Short mmCIF file of C-alpha atoms in Angstrom, two decimals:
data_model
loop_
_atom_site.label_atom_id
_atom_site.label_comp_id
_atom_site.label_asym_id
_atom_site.label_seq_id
_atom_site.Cartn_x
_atom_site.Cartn_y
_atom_site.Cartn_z
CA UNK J 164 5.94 -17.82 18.45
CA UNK J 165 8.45 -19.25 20.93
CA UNK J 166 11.19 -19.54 18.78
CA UNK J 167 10.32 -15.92 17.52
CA UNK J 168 10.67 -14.75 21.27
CA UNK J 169 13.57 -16.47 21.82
CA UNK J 170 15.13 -14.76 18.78
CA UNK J 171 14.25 -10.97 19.24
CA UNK J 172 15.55 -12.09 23.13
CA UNK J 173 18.77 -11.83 21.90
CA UNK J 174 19.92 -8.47 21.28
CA UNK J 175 16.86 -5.24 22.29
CA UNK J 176 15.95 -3.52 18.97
CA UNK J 177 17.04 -0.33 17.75
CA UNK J 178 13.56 1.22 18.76
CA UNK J 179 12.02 0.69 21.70
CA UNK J 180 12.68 -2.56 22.45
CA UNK J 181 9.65 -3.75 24.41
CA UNK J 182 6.32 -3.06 23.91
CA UNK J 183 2.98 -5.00 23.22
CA UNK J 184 2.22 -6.79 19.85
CA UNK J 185 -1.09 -7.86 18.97
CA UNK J 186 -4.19 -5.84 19.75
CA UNK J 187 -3.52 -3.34 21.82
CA UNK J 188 -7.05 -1.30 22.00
CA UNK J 189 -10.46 -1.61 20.52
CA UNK J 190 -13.85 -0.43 21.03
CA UNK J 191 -16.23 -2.74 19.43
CA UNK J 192 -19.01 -0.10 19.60
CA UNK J 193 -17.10 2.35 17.81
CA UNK J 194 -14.86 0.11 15.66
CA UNK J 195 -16.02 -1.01 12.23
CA UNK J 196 -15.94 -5.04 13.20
CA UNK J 197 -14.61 -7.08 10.86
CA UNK J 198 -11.46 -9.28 9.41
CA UNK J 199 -7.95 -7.64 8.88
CA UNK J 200 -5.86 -9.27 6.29
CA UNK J 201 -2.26 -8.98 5.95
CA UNK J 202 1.16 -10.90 5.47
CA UNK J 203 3.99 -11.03 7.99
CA UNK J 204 7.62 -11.53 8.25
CA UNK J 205 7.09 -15.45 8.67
CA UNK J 206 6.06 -15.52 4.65
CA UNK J 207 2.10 -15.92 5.81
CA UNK J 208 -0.93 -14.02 4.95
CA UNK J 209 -3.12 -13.77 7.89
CA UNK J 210 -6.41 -13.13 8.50
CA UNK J 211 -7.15 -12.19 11.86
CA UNK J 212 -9.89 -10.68 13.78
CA UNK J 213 -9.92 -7.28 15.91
CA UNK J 214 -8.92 -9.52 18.60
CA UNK J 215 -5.74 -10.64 16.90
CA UNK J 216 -6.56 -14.02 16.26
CA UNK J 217 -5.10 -15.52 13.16
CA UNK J 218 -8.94 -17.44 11.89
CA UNK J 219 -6.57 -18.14 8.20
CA UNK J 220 -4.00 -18.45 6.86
CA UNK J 221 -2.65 -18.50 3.00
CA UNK J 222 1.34 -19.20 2.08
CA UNK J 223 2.77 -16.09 0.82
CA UNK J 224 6.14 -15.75 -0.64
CA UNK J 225 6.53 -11.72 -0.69
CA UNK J 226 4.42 -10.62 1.96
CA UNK J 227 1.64 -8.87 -0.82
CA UNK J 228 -1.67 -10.52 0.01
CA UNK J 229 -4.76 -8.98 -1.43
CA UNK J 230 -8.40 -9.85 -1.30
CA UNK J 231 -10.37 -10.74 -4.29
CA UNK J 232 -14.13 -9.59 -4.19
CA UNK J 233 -16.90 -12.84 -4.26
CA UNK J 234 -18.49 -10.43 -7.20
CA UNK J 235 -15.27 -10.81 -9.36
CA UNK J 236 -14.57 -14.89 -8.25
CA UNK J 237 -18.32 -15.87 -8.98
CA UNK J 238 -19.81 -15.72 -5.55
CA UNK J 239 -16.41 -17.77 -4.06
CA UNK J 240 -15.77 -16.35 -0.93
CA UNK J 241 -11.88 -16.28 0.42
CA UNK J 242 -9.68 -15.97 -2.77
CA UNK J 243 -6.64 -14.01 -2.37
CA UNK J 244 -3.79 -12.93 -4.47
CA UNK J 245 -0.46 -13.93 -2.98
CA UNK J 246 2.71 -14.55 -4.44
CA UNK J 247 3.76 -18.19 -4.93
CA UNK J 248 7.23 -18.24 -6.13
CA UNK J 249 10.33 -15.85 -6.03
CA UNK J 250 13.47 -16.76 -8.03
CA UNK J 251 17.12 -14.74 -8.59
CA UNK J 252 16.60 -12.50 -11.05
CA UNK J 253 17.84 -12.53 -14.83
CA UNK J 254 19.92 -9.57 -15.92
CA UNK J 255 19.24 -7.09 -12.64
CA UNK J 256 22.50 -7.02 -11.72
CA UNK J 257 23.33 -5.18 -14.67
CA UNK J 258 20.72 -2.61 -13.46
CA UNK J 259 22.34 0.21 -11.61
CA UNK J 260 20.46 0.73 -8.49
CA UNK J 261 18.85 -2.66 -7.97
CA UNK J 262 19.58 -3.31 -4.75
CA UNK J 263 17.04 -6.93 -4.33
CA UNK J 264 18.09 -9.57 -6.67
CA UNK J 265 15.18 -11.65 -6.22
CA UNK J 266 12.05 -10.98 -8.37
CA UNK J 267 8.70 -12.81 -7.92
CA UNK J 268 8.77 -15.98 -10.68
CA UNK J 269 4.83 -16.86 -10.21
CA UNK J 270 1.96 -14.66 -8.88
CA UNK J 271 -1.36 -17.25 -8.05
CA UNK J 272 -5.36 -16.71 -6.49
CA UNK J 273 -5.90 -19.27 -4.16
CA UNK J 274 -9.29 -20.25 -2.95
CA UNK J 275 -9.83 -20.17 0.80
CA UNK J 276 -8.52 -24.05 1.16
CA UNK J 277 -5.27 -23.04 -0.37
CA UNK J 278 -5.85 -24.34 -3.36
CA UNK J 279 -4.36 -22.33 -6.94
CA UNK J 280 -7.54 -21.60 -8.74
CA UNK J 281 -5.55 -19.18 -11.38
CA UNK J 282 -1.39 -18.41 -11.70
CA UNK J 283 0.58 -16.04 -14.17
CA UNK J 284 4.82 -16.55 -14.44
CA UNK J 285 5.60 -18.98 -17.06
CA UNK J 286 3.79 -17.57 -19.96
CA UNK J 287 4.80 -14.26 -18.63
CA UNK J 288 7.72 -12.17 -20.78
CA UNK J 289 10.85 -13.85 -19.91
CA UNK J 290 9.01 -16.46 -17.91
CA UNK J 291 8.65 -14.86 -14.85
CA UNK J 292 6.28 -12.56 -13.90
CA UNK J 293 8.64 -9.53 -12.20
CA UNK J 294 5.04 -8.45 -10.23
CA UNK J 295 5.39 -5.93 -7.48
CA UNK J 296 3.31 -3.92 -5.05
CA UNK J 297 -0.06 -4.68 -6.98
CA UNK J 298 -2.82 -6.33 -8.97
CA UNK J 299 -6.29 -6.62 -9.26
CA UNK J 300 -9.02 -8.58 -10.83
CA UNK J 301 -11.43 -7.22 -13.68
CA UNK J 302 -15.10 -7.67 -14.39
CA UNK J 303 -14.00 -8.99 -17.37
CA UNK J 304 -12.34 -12.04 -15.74
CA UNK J 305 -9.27 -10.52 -16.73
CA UNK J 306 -6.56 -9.60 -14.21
CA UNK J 307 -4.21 -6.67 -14.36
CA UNK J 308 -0.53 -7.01 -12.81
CA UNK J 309 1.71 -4.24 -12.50
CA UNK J 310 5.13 -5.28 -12.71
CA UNK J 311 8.96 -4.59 -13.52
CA UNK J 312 10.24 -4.65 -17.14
CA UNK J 313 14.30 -4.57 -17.29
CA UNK J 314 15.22 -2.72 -20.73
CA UNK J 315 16.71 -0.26 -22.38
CA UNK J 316 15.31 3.14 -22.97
CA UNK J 317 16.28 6.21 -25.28
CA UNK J 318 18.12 9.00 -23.17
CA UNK J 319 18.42 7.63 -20.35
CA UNK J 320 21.81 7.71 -17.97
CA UNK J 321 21.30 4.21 -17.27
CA UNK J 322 22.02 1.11 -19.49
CA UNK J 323 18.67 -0.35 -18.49
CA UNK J 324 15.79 1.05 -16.18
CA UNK J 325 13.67 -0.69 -13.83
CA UNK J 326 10.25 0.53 -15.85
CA UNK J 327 6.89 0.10 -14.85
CA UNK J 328 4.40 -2.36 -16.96
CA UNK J 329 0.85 -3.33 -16.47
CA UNK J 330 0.09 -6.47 -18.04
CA UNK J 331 -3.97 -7.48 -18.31
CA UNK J 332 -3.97 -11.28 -17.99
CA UNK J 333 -6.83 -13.60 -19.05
CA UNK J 334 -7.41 -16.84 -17.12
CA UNK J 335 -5.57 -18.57 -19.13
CA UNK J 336 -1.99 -16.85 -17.79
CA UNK J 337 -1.91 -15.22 -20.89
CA UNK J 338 -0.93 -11.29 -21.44
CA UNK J 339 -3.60 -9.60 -24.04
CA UNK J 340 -2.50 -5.86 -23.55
CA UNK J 341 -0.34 -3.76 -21.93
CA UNK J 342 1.44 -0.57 -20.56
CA UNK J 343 5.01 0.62 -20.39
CA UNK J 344 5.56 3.78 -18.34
CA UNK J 345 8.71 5.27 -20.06
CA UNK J 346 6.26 4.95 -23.13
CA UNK J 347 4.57 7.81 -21.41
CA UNK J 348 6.79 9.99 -20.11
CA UNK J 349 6.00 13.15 -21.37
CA UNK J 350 2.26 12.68 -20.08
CA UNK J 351 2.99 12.79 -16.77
CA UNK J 352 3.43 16.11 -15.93
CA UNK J 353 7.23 17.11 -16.05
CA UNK J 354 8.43 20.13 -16.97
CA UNK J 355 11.27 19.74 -19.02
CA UNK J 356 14.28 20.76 -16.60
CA UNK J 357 12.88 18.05 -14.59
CA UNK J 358 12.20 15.08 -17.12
CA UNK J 359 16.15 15.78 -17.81
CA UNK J 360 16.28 15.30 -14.08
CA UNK J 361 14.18 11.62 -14.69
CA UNK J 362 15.91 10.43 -17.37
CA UNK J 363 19.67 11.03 -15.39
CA UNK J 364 18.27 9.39 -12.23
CA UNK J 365 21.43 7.79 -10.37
CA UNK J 366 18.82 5.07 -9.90
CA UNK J 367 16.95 2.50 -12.70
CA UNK J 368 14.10 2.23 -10.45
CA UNK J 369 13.32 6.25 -11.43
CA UNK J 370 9.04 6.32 -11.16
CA UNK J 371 8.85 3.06 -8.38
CA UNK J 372 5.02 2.71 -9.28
CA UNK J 373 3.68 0.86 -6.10
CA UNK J 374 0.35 1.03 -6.88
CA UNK J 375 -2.54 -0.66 -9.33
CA UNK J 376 -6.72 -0.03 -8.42
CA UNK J 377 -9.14 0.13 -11.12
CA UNK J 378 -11.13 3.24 -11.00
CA UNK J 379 -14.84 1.27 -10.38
CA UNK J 380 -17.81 2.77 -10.65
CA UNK J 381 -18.37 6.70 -9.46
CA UNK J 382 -20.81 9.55 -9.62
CA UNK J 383 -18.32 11.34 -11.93
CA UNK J 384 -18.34 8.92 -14.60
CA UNK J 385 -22.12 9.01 -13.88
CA UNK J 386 -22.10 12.74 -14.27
CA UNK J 387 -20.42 12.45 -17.55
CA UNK J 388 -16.89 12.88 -16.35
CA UNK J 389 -15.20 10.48 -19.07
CA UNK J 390 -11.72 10.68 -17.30
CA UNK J 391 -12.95 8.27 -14.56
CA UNK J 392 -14.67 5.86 -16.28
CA UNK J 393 -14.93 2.74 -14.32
CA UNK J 394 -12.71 0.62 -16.45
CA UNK J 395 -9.90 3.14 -16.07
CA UNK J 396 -7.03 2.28 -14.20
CA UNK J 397 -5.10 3.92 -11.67
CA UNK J 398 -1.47 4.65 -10.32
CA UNK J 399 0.91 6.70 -8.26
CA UNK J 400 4.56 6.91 -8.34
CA UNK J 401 6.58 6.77 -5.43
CA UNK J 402 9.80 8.27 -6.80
CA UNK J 403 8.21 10.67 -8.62
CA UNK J 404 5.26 12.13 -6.37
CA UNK J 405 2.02 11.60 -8.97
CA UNK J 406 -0.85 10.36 -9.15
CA UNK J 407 -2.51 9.36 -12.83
CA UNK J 408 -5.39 7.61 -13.95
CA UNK J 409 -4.93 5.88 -17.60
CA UNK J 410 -7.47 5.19 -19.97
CA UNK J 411 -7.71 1.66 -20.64
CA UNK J 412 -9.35 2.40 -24.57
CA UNK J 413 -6.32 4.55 -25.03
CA UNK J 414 -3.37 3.67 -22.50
CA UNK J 415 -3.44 8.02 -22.26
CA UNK J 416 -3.07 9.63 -18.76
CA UNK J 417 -6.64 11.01 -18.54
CA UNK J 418 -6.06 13.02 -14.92
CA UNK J 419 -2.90 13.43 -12.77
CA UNK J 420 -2.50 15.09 -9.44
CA UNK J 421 1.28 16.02 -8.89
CA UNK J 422 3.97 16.25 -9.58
CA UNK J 423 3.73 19.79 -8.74
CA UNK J 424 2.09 21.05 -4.99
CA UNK J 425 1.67 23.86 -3.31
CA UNK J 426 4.30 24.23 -1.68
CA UNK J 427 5.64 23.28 2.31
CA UNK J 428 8.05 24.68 4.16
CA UNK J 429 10.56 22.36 5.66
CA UNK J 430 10.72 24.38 9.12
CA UNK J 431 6.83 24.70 9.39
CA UNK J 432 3.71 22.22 9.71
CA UNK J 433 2.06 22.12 7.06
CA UNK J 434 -1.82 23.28 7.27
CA UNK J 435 -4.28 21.51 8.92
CA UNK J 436 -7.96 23.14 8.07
CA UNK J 437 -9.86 21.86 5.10
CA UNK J 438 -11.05 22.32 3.01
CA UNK J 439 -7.72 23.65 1.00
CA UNK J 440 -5.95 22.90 -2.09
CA UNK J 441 -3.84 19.74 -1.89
CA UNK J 442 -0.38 20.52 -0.53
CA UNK J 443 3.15 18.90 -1.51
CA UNK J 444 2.43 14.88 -1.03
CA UNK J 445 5.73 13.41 -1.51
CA UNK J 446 6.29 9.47 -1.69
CA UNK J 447 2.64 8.27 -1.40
CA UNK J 448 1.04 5.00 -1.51
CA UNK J 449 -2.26 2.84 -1.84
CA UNK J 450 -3.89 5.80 -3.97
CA UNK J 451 -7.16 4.96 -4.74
CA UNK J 452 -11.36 6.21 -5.36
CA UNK J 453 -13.33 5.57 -2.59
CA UNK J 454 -15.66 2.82 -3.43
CA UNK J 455 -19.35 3.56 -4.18
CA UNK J 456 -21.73 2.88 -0.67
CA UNK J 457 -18.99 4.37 1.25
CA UNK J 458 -18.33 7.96 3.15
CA UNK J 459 -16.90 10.08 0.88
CA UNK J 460 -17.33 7.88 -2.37
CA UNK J 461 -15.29 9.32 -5.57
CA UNK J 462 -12.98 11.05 -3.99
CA UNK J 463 -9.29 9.63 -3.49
CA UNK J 464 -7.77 8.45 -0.59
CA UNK J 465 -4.44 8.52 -0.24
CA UNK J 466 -1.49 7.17 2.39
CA UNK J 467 0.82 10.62 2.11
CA UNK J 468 4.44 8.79 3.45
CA UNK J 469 5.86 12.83 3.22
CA UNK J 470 9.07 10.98 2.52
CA UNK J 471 11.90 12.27 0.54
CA UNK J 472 11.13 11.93 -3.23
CA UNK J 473 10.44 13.87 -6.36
CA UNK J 474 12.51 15.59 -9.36
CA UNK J 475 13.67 16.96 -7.93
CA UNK J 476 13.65 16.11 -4.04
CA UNK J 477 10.17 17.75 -2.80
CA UNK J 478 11.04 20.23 0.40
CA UNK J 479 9.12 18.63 3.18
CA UNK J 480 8.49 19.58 6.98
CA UNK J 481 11.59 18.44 9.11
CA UNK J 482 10.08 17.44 11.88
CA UNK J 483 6.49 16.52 10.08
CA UNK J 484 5.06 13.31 9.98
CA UNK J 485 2.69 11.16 7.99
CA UNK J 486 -0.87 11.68 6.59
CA UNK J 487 -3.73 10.24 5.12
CA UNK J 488 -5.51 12.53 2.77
CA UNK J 489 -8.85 12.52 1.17
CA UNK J 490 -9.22 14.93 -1.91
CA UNK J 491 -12.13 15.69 -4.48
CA UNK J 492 -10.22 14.63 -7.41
CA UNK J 493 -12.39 17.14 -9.60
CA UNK J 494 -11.80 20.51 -7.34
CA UNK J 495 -7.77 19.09 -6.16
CA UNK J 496 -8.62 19.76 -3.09
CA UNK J 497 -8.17 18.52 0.63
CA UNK J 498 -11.44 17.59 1.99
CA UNK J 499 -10.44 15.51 5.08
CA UNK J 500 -7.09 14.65 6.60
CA UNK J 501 -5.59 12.14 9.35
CA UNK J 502 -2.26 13.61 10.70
CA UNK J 503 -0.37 12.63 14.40
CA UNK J 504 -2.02 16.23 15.52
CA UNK J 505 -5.87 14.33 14.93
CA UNK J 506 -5.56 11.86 17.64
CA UNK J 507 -3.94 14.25 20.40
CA UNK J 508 -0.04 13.33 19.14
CA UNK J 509 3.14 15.65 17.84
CA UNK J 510 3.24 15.63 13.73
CA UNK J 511 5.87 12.78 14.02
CA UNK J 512 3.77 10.60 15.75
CA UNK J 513 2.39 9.36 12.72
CA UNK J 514 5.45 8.56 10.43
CA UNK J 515 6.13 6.18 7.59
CA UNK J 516 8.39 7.17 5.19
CA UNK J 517 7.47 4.07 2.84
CA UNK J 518 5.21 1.37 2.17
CA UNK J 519 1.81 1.88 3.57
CA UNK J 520 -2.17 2.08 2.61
CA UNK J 521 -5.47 3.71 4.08
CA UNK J 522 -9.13 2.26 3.78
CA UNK J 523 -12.68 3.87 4.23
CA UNK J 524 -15.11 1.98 6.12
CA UNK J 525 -18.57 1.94 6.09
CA UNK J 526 -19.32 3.51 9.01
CA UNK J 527 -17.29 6.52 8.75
CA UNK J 528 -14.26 5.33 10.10
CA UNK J 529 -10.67 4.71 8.25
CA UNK J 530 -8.53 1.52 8.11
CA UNK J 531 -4.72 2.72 8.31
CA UNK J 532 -1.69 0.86 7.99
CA UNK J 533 1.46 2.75 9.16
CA UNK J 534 3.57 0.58 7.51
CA UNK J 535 7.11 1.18 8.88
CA UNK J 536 5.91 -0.11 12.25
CA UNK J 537 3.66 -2.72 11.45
CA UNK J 538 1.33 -0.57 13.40
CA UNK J 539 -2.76 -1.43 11.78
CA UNK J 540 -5.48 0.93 13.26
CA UNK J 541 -9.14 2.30 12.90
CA UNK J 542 -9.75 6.25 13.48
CA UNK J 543 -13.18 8.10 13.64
CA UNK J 544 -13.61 11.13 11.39
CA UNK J 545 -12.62 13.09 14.39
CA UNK J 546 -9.63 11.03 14.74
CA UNK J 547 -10.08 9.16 17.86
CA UNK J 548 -8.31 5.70 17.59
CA UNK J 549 -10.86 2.87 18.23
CA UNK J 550 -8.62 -0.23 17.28
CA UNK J 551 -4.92 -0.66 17.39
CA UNK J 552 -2.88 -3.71 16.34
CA UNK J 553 0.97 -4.14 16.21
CA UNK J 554 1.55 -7.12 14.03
CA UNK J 555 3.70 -10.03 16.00
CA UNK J 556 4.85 -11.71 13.17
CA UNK J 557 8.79 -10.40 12.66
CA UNK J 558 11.18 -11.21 9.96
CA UNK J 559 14.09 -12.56 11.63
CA UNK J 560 17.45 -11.75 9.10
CA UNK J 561 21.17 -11.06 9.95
CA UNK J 562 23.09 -7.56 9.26
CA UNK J 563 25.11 -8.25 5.72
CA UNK J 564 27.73 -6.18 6.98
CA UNK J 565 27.75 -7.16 10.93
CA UNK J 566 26.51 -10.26 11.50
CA UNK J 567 24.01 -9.08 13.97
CA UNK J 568 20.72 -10.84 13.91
CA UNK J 569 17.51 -8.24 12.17
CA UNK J 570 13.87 -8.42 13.61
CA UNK J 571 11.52 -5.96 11.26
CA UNK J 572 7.40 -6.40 12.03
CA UNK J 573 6.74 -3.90 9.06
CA UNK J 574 3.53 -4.30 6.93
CA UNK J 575 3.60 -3.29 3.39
CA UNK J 576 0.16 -3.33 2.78
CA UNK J 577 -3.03 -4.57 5.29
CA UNK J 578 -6.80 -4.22 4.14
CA UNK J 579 -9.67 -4.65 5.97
CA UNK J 580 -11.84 -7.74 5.43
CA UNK J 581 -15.79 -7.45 5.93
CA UNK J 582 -17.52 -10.17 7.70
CA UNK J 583 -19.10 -11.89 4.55
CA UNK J 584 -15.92 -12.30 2.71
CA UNK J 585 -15.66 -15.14 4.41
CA UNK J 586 -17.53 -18.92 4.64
CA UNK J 587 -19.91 -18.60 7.86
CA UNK J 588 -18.37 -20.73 10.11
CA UNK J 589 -15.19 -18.60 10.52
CA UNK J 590 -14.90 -17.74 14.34
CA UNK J 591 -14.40 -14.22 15.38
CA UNK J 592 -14.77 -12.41 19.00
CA UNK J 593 -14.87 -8.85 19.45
CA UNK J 594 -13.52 -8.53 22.94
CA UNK J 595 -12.81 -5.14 24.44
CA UNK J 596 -9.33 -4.09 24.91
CA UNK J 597 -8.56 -1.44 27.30
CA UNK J 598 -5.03 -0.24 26.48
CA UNK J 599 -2.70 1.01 30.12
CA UNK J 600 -1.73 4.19 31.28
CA UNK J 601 1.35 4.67 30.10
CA UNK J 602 2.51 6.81 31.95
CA UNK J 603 2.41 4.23 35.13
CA UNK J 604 2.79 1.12 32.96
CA UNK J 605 6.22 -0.59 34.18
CA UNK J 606 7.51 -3.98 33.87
CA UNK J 607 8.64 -6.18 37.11
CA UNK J 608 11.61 -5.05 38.45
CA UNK J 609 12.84 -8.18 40.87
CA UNK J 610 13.47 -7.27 44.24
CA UNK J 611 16.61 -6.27 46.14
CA UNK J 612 15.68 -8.06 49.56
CA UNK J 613 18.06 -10.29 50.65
#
């Protein structure tokens, strides 16, 4: 961290230029306790503690970490995903749009020692995996990967699109099915002024999936609800604003929310009291059913970025912010919401245009990552904030066009991490932190005396 200090010494950010990294509050009586796992700009997956101690730490090449459940690993505790390798891309420079050359060569699970227990690349299509955003791991043993596929398609502006694919993969690194999303198109929801709108996107990258969960098990299914049958898969598109869940039998979208809202206005807030019917979400991420033994289980919780996105571009408040929504997926409607407003803030507050993810806990309270900021916190139903945690760990860069040295401490994706994830041993402390006054919190000023 010394040499990290000495580089964001150099030149103040473009934000605020000092304030506090690490944990900056946390009530241990209201706070779910437990592990926080996420990778920073120094290429690492941490696992840290509400205290902000880094207790492990896995190599990761593209800052995507994930946890693997003991259930799916055989009782293992500690696997992760993580990427391993990255590599210059084959043929995406020919791909209008494509700004990152780079695409990720080898995805791997390593055990809690580090070790690669499982890795997909080389028997991937074109030898290289092309993963992003997501994965998960199967009952079956099986893992599914959602990743890029660099091809042609029928009426499209571009040459080639950056299209979405899930690949299942056995344990053997070997692809058994799979799903392309311009296969799909015309289940998604378009009307057709605005799938002529998709398919002469100025970019190739025109759905930008970022998102893979299985559906799990759910009192719908239970009920008889085929549509969310526990194999099912689910996705959302960032580009596009939807939400769909595919049967896996099939490879048919079975449910979609989006990509048409009830409409915002871009002058106003948008409503607050719930329940209502789910409003215009525009650029979402981390889209998921809340697990079963958990508040709210079966409905879907979702990180709403309210950035600019959609076919075409969805009118959202000007001077709104963020939310985190949780719908009943069977009535579309709004059942609980986090917004800047819920913990005492302005709208804006609350803001990340991209990247992103939200978590129910079990005791009520929700996990949030605001992304853009690298900002992790826990809020009550009610909205008071009982952790807070501002990750340290920058990506140090330099401008292409001015030379200037880059610091950016954002977090694509951080999830918390129960207790008995991990072997016993692991230390943790759950120390209070009392966060200042701001409003008389001032640093040193040397004096003037002579």
């Amino acid at each position: 961290m010394i040499a990290l200090g000495t580089a964001l010494s150099v030149s103040a950010l473009s934000g605020p230029s000092v304030f506090p990294t690490g944990t900056t509050r946390y009530d241990p009586s209201k706070a779910y306790n437990s592990f926080v796992l996420f990778s920073g700009g120094d290429n690492i997956a941490h696992l840290i503690d509400l205290n902000g101690n880094s207790v492990h730490e896995w190599p990761d090449a593209a800052s995507h970490s994930t946890l693997i459940n003991p259930a799916l690993t055989g009782g293992k505790l500690g696997h992760v995903f993580v990427t391993q390798e990255t590599t210059e891309g084959k043929g995406t420079d020919l791909v209008p749009g494509q700004v990152s050359k780079k695409i990720t060569k080898t995805i791997a699970e390593l055990d809690w020692d580090g070790k690669t227990v499982w890795r997909f690349g080389d028997k991937a299509p074109g030898g290289a995996a092309q993963q992003h955003h997501d994965w998960a791991r199967l009952p079956n043993g099986n893992t599914v990967v959602l990743a890029n596929l660099v091809h042609p398609v029928k009426g499209f502006k571009q040459a080639q699109v950056l299209d979405d694919v899930i690949y299942e993969v056995n344990p053997a690194g070997e692809v058994v099915w799979k799903w392309i999303a311009s296969e799909h198109l015309n289940e998604f929801g378009f009307t057709p002024a605005e799938l002529k709108l998709v398919r002469n996107a100025e970019i190739a990258d025109y759905l930008h999936v970022n998102n893979l969960k299985v559906v799990g098990p759910n009192h719908w299914y239970a009920a008889g609800d085929q549509r969310f049958h526990p194999d099912n898969l689910l996705i959302d598109a960032r580009n596009a604003n939807f939400i769909i869940i595919i049967e896996r039998k099939t490879g048919k979208v079975v449910w979609n929310l989006g990509p048409h809202y009830q409409a915002a206005s871009i002058e106003e807030q948008q409503a607050r009291k719930v329940p209502r019917p789910v409003d215009q979400i525009s650029a979402q991420h981390d889209a998921h059913i809340i697990p079963e033994g958990l508040p709210g289980a079966g409905n879907l919780l979702v990180f709403d970025n309210q950035g600019i996105a959609g076919y075409p571009p969805a009118p959202v408040p000007r001077t709104g912010g963020s939310r985190v929504l949780e719908i009943d997926p069977i009535k579309k409607e709004i059942v609980w919401q986090y917004t800047g407003e819920s913990s005492g803030g302005p709208s804006w507050s609350f803001r990340s245009t991209h990247i992103s993810a939200a978590r129910r806990l079990p005791n009520g309270n929700t996990f949030i990552d605001e992304g853009q900021s690298g900002r992790l916190f826990q809020v009550t139903a009610d909205g008071d904030i009982v952790w807070e945690y501002i990750n340290p760990y920058f990506r140090i860069g330099k401008d292409a066009l001015t030379g200037r040295a880059t610091a950016n401490n954002s977090v694509y994706r951080g999830q918390p991490v129960p207790y008995d994830w991990v072997p016993a041993s692991t230390p943790h402390s759950e120390n209070p932190v009392s966060a200042p006054d701001l409003s008389k919190f001032r640093l040193p000023v040397a004096s003037n005396k002579p």
